[in-house]
Coordinates of C-alpha atoms in Angstrom, one line a residue:
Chain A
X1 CA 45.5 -54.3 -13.0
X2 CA 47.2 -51.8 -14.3
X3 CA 44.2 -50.0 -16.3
X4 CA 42.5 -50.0 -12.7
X5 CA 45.3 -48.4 -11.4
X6 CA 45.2 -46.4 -14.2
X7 CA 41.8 -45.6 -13.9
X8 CA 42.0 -44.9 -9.8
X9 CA 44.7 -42.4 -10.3
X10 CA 42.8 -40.8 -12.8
X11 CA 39.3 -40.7 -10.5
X12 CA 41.8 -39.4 -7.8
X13 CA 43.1 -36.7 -10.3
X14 CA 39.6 -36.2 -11.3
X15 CA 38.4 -35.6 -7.9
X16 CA 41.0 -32.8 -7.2
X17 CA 40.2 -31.2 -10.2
X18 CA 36.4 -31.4 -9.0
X19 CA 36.7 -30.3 -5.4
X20 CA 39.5 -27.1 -6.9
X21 CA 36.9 -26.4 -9.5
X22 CA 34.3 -26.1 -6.9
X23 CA 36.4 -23.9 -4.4
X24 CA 37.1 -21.9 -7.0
X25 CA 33.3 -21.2 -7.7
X26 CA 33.3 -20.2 -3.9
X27 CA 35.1 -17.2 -5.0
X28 CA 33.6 -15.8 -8.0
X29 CA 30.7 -14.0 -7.3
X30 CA 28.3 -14.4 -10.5
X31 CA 25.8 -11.7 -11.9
X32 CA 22.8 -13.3 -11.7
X33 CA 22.1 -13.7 -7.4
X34 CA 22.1 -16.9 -5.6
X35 CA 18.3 -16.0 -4.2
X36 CA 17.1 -15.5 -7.8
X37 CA 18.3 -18.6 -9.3
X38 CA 17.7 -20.3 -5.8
X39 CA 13.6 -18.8 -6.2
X40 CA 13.9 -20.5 -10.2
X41 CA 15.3 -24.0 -9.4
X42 CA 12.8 -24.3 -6.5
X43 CA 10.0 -23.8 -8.8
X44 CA 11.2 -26.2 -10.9
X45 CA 12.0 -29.4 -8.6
X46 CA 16.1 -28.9 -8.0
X47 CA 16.5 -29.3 -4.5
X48 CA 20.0 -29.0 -3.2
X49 CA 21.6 -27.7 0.1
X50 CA 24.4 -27.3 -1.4
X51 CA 25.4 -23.6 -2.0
X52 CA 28.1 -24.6 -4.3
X53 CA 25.7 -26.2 -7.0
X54 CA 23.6 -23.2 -6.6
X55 CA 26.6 -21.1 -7.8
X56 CA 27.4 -23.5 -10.5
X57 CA 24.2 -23.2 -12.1
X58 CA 24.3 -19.3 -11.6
X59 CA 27.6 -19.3 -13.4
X60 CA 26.4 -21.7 -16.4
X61 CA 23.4 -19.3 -17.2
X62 CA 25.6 -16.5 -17.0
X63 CA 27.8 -18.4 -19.6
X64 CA 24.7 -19.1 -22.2
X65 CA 23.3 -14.9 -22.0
X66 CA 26.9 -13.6 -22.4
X67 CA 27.5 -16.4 -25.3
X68 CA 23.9 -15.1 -26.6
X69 CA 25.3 -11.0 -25.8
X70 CA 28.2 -11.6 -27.5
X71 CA 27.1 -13.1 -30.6
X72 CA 24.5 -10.3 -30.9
X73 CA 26.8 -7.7 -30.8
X74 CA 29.2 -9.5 -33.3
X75 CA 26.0 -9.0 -35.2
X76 CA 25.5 -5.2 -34.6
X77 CA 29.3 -4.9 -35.2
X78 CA 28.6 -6.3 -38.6
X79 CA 25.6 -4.1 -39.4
X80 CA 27.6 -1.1 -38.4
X81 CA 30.4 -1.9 -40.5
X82 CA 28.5 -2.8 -43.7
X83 CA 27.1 0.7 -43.5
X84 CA 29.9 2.5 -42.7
X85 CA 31.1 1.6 -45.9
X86 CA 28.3 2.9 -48.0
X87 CA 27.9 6.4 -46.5
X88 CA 30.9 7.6 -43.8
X89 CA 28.3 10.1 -42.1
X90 CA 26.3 7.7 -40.5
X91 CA 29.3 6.2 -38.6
X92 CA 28.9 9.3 -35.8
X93 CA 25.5 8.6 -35.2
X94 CA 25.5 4.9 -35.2
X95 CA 28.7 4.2 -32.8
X96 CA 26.8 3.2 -29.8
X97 CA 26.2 -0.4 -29.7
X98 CA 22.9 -0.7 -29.0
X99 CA 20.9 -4.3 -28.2
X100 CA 17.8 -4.8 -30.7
X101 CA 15.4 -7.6 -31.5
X102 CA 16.8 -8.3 -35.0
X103 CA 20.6 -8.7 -34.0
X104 CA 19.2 -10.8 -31.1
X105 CA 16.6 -12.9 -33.0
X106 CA 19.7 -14.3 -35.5
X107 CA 22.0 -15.0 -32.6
X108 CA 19.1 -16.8 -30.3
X109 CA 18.4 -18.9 -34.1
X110 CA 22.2 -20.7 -33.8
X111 CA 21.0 -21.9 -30.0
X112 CA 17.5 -23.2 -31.5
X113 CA 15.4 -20.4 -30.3
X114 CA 13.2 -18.7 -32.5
X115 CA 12.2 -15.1 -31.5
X116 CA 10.7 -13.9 -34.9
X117 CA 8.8 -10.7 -34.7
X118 CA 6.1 -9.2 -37.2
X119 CA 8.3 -7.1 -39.5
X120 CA 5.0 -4.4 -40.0
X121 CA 1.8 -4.1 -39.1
X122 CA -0.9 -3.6 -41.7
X123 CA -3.7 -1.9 -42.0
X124 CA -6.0 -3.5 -44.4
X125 CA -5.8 -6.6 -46.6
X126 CA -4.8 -4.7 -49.2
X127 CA -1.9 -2.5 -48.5
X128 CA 1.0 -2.7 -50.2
X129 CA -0.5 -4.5 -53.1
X130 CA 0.3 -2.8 -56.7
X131 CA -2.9 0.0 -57.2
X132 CA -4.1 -2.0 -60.4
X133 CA -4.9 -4.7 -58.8
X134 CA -6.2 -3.0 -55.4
X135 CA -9.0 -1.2 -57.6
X136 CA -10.3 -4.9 -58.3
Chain B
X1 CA 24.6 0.9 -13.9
X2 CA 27.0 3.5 -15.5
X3 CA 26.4 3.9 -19.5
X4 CA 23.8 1.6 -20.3
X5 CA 20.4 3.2 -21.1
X6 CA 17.3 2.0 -23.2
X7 CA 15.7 3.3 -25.4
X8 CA 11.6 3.2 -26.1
X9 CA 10.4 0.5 -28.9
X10 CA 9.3 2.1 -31.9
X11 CA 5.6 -0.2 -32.1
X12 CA 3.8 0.8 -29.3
X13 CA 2.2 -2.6 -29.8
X14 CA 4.6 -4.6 -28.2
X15 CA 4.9 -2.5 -25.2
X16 CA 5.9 -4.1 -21.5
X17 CA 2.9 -6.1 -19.7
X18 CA 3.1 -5.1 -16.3
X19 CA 5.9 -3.2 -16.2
X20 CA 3.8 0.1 -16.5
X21 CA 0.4 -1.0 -16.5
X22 CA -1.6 -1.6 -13.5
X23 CA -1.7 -5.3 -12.9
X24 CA 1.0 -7.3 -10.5
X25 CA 1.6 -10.8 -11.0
X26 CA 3.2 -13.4 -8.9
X27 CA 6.0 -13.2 -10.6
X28 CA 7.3 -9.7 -11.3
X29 CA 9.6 -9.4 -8.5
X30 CA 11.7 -12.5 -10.3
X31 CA 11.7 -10.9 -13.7
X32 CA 12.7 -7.1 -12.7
X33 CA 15.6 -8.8 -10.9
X34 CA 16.7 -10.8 -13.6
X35 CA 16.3 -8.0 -16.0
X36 CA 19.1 -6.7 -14.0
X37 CA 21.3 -9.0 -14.1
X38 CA 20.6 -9.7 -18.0
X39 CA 21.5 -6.2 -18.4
X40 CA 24.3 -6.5 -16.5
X41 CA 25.6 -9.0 -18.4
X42 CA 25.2 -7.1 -21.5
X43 CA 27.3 -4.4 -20.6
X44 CA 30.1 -6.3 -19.0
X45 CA 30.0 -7.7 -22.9
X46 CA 30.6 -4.5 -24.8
X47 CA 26.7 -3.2 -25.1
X48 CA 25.5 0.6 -24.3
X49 CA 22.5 0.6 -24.5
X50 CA 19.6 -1.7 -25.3
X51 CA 16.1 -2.0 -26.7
X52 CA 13.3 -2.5 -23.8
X53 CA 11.8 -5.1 -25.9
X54 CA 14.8 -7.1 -26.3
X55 CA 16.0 -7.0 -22.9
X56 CA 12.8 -8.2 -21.6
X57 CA 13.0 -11.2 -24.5
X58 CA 16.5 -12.0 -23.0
X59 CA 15.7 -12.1 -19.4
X60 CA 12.6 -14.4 -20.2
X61 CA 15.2 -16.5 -22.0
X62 CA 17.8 -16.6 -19.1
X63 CA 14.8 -17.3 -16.8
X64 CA 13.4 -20.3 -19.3
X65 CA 17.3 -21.5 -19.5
X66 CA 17.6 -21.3 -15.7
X67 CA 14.3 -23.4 -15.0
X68 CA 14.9 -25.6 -17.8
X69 CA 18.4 -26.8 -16.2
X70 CA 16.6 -27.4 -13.0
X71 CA 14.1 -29.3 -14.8
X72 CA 17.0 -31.5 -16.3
X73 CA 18.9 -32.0 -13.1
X74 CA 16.2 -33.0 -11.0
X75 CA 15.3 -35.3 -14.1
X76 CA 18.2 -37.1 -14.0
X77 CA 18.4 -37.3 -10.0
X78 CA 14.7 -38.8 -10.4
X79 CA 16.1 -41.4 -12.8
X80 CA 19.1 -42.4 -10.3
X81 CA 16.6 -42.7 -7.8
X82 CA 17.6 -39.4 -5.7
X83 CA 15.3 -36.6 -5.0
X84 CA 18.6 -34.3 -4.0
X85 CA 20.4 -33.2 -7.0
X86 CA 24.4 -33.4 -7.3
X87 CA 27.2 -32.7 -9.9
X88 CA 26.8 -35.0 -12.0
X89 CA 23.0 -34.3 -12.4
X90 CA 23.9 -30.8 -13.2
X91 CA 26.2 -31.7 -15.6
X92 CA 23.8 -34.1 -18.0
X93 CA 21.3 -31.3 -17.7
X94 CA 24.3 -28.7 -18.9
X95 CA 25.2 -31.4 -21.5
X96 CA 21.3 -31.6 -22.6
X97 CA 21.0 -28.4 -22.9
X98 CA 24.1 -28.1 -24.9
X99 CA 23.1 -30.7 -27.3
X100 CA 21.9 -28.4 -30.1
X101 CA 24.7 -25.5 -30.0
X102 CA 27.5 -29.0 -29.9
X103 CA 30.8 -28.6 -27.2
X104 CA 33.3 -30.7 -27.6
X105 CA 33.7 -34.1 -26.7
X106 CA 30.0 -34.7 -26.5
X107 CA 30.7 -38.0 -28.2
X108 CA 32.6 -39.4 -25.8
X109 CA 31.3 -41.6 -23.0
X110 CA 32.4 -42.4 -19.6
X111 CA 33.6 -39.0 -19.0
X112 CA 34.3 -37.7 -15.6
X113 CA 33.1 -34.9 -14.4
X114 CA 35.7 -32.3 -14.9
X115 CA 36.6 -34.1 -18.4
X116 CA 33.3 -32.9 -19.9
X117 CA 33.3 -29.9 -22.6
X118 CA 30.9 -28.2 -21.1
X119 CA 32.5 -28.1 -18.0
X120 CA 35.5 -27.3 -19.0
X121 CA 34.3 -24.1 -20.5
X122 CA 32.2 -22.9 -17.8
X123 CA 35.9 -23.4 -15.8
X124 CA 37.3 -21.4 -18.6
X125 CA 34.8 -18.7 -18.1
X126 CA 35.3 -18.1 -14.4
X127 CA 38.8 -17.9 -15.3
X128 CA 38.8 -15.5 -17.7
X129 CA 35.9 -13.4 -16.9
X130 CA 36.3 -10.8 -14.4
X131 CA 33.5 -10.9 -11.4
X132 CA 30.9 -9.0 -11.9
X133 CA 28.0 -9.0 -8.8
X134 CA 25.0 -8.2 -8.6
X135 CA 24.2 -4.3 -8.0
X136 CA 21.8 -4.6 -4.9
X137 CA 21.0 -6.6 -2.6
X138 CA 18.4 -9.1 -3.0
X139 CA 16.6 -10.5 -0.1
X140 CA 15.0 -13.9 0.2
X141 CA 11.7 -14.3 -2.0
X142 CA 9.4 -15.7 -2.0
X143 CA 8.2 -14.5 1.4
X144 CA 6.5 -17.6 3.1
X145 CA 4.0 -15.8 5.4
X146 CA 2.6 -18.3 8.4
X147 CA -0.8 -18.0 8.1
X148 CA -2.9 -18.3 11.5
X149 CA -4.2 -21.8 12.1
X150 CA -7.5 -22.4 13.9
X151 CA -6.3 -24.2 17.3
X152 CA -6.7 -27.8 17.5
X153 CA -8.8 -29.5 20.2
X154 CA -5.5 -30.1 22.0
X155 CA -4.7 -26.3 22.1
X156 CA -8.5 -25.0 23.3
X157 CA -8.0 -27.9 26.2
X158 CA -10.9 -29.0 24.6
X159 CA -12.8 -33.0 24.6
X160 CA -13.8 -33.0 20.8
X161 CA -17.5 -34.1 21.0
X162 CA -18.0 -37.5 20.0
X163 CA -15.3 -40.2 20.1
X164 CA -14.7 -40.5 16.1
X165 CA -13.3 -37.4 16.3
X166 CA -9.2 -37.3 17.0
X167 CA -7.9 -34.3 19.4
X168 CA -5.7 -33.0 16.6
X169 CA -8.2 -31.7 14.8
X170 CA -9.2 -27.7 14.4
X171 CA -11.9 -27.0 17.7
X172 CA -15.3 -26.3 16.5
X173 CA -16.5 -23.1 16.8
X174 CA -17.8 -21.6 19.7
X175 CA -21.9 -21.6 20.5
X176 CA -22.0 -17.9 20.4
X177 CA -20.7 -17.8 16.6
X178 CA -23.8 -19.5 15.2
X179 CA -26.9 -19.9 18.1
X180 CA -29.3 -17.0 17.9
X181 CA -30.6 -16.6 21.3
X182 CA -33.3 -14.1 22.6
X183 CA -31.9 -10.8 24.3
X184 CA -33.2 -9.6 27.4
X185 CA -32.8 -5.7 28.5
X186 CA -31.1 -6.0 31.7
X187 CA -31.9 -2.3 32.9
X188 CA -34.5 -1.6 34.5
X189 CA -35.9 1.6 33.7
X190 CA -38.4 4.0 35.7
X191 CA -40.2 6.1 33.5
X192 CA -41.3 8.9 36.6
X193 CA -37.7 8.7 37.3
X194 CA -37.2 9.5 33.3
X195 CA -39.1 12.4 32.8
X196 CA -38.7 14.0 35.8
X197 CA -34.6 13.8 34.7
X198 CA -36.0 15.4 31.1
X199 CA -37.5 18.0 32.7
X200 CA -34.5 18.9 34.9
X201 CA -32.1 19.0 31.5
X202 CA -34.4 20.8 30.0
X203 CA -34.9 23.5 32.6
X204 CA -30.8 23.9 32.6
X205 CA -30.7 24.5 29.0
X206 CA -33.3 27.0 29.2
X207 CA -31.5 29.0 31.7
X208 CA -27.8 28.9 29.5
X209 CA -29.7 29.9 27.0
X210 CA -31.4 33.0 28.5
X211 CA -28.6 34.0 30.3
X212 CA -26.5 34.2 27.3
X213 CA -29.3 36.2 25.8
X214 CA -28.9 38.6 28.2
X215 CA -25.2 38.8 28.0
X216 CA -25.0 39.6 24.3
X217 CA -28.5 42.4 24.8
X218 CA -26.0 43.3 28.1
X219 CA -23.2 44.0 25.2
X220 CA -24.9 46.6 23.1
X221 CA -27.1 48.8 25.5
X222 CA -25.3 51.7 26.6
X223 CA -24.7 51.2 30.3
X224 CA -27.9 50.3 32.1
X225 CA -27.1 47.1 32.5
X226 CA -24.7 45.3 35.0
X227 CA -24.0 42.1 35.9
X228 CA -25.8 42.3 39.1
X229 CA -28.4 42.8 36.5
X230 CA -28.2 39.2 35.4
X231 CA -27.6 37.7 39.1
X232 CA -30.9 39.0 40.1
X233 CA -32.8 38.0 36.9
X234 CA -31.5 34.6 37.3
X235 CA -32.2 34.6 41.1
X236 CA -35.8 35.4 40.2
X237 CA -36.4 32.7 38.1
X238 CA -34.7 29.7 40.4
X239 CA -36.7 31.3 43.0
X240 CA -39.5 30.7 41.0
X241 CA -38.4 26.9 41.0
X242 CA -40.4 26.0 38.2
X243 CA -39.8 26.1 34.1
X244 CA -40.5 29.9 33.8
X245 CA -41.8 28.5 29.9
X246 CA -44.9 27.4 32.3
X247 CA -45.3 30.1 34.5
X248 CA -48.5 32.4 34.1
X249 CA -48.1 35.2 31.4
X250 CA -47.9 38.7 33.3
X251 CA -49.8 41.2 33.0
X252 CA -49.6 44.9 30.9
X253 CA -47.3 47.0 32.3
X254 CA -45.7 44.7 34.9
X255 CA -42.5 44.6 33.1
X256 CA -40.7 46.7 31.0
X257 CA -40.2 45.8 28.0
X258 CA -37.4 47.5 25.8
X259 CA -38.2 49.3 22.9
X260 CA -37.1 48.6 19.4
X261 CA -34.4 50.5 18.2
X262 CA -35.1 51.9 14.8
X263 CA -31.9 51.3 12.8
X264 CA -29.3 53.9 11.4
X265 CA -31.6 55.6 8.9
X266 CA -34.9 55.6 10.6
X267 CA -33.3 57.6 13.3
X268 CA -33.0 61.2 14.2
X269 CA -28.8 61.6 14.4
X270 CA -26.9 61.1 11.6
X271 CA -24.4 57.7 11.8
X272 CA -22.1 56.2 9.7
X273 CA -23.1 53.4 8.0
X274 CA -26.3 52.3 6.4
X275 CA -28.6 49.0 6.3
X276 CA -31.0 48.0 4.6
X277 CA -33.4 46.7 6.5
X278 CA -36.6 45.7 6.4
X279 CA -38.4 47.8 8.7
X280 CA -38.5 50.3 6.1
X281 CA -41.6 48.7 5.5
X282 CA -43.1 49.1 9.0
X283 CA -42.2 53.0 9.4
X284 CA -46.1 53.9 9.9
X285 CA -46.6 51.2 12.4
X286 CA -43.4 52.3 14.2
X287 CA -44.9 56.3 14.0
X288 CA -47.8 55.0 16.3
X289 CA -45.8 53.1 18.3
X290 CA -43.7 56.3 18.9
X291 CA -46.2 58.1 21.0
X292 CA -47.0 55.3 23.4
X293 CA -43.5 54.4 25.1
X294 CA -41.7 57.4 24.4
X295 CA -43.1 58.9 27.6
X296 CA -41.6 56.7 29.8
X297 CA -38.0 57.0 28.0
X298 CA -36.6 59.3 30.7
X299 CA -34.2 58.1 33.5
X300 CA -36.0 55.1 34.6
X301 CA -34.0 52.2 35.3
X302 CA -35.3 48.8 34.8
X303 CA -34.3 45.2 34.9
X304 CA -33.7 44.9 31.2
X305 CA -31.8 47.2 29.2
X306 CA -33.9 49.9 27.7
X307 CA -32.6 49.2 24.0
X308 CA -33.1 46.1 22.3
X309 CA -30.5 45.8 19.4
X310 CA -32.3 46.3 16.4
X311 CA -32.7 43.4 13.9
X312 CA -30.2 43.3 10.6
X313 CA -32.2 41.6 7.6
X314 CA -29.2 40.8 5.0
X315 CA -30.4 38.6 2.1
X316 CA -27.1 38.2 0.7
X317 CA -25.1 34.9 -0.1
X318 CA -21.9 36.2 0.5
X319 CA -20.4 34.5 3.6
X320 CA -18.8 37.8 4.0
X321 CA -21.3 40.0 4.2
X322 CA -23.1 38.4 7.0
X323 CA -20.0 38.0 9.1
X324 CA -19.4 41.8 8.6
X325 CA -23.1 42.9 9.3
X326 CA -23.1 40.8 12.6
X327 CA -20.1 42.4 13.6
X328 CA -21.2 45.9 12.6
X329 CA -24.1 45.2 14.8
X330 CA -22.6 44.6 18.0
X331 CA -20.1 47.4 17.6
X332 CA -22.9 50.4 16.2
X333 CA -25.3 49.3 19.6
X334 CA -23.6 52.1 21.4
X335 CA -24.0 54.6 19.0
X336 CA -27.5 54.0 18.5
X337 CA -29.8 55.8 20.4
X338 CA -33.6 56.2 21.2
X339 CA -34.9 58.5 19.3
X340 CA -36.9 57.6 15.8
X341 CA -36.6 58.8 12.1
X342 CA -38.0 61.8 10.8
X343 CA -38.3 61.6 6.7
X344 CA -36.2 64.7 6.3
X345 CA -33.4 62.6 6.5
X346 CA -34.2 60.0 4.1
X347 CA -32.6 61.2 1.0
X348 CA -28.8 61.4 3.0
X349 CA -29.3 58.1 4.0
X350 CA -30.4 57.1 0.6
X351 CA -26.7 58.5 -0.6
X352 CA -25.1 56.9 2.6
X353 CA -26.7 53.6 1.7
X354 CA -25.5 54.2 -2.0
X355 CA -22.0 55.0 -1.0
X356 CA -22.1 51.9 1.4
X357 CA -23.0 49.7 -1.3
X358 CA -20.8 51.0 -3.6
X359 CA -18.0 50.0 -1.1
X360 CA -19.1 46.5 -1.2
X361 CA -19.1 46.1 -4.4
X362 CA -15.5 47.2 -4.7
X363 CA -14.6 44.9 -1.8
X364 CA -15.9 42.3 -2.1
X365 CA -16.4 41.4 -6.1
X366 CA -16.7 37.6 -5.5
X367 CA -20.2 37.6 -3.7
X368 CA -21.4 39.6 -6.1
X369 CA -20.3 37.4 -9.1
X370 CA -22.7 34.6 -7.0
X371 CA -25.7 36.5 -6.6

């Protein structure tokens, strides 16, 4: 009896905490638009009236691509500092934080997605190989 | 967007498909918009510029992520046996999604709602992160046009033809759209009628056109001709009440007949300007001519004018040229007057004509550059 009571006041909690969670979504405005995501879910089968759950999912994806921004630039931040330490002149050049496929590719890898990209295109079968044995 | 730019990828290879190049797809309107948002995002995290190519992976991604948690949600609905999604369905998708990355407490079962992780870090994300919306305005898409239906039996207060066929249905189209029937010409026409209505239009545009013959010869004579002139003229031929094409030739000397005015260099008095015309060639046939009408030159008035405007042969291809011929033509009519060349004046209107063409040249270099 008492762990269902236990259990009722804690659904009861539980609920408040849902409904003030939800109200509080009413407020924030996220990035990505309600008739974008609205257009996306409807493609894939969501159906809900419920404008609420539209901005829940809004603010979930805009979770995952800051996560995704922010490790990327942790990257970058990295990369910038490794070279500053070798040669101090390239720090004026390189202080804009710029987002690129390779910083993004090793922070998409920790989330399971794999953007690799070709790393240079070749010409022929043979380039880059040692001349010796590129006369053969 | 205030300090976010992007710059070109290096390998052309990998450039945007569709952005730049030609061909729409269904979905572009989607991506662009999402693009936005991505880079949006990015900024708001630190970023000040970006690579096209990688803002365009990242706003694929967001997109997959978006339709992937739909995906999972209605999933899980499907499974409960709802086709509306709720809270909870959101959550397992979130928690699904999560799966490989790890939050905590994704061991635990029995949570409630707000007890998950991954919950309680979205909470802690709309506390911490300021708001950020969305730069414009997006309207509703996709736009669901209502295309025109064909109107049902019911509509065209039509009885569908033959009982197996329900009133609901789209009518069938009407006889018109698909019988060929034969065409009959309703008027009815009356040849006599016909030509005699021809032959009236014709006669009319035979007498415009004389008349404004004798309006632009009226122009260039020097006097002799008035407008009374034309009254009568045209008085004689409605008179005549028939086509005057088909009335009987007259005879020698009946009517006077203007002579041909000799232009500018063929003639006695000196004027200004030469052209070069062809009746250089018929100067011994216009000596004979001479002797015949020039005795009846003096003070007798006639119908017509007693000066015909002589003819201007320009075989130039400058637009120019002709216009300015023409022109010279009606104005020089008054200076002209009856009397014919004699050779001794050839050679200063061989240096006139020079001069004049020299001019020409000068004026207008363009025809010239043509020919």
């Amino acid at each position: 009896m008492n762990h269902n009571q236990q259990s009722n006041d804690g659904k009861h909690d539980d609920d408040s905490a849902l409904s003030d969670f939800l109200a509080s979504l009413m407020d924030y405005t996220p990035t990505i638009p309600d008739e974008l995501v609205e257009h996306y879910l409807a493609k894939s089968g969501f159906q809900c009236p419920d404008v609420r759950l539209i901005r829940l999912v809004a603010v979930a994806t805009q979770k995952f691509v800051a996560d995704v921004a922010s490790d990327s630039l942790q990257h970058c931040k990295a990369r910038q500092a490794a070279v500053v330490k070798d040669k101090r002149d390239k720090q004026q050049k390189d202080k804009r934080l710029i987002l690129t496929m390779d910083d993004l590719s090793k922070s998409l890898r920790e989330y399971g997605v794999n953007v690799k990209q070709q790393e240079y295109f070749a010409d022929s079968p043979s380039t880059g190989m040692d001349p010796a044995s590129r006369d053969e | 967007m205030s300090g976010v730019e992007s710059t070109k990828d290096m390998r052309k290879g990998e450039d945007v498909p569709g952005s730049s190049l030609g061909i729409p797809k269904a979905d572009d309107f989607g991506r662009s918009v999402s693009k936005i948002a991505v880079a949006q995002i990015c900024e708001s995290v630190g970023y000040q510029g970006y690579k096209e190519s990688a803002l365009e992976a990242l706003a694929d991604i967001s997109i997959r992520y978006l339709c992937d948690l739909g995906k999972n949600a209605s999933f899980h609905a499907n499974l409960a046996g709802r086709t509306e999604c709720n809270v909870f369905d959101i959550r397992l998708a979130l928690e699904d999604l999560g799966d490989s990355h790890g939050f905590p407490g994704a061991s635990e079962i029995g949570n409630c709602l707000v007890g998950s992780g991954i919950v309680k870090e979205i909470v802690q994300f709309v506390d911490t992160k300021e708001e950020i919306p969305f730069a414009q305005p997006v309207p509703r898409f996709p736009v669901v046009r209502s295309g025109k239906l064909i109107p049902s039996f019911e509509h065209m207060n039509e009885t569908p033809p033959g009982k197996h066929i329900p009133s609901w249905l789209p009518a069938f189209p009407d006889p018109h759209t698909y019988n060929h029937t034969p065409m009959w010409n309703e008027r009815a026409s009356d040849p006599c009628a016909d030509k005699i209505e021809q032959a009236r239009q014709r006669r009319k545009a035979e007498r415009a056109l004389l008349r404004l013959q004798q309006r632009l010869v009226c122009n260039g004579s020097t006097g002799t001709c008035a407008s009374s002139v034309l009254d009568a003229k045209t008085e004689n031929i409605q008179e005549a009440g028939s086509n005057p094409f088909l009335s009987a030739p007259l005879q020698q000397g009946e009517k006077d007949v203007s002579e041909v005015v000799l232009p500018a260099k063929l003639s006695n008095e000196v004027s200004k300007g030469d052209h070069i015309s062809l009746l250089d060639a018929f100067v011994p046939a216009i000596d004979a001519m001479k002797t015949g009408p020039s005795d009846r030159l003096d003070g007798e008035k006639t119908f017509l004018p007693e000066k015909r405007p002589s003819v201007q042969f320009k075989f130039k291809t400058g637009k120019k040229i002709l216009g300015e011929s023409l022109d010279l033509s009606l104005q020089r009519k008054g200076e002209r007057s009856s009397t014919f060349l004699l050779p001794d004046d050839e050679r200063d209107d061989k240096k006139k004509r020079a001069e004049f063409i020299l001019r020409q040249t000068t004026e207008y270099p363009m025809e010239l550059n043509q020919s």
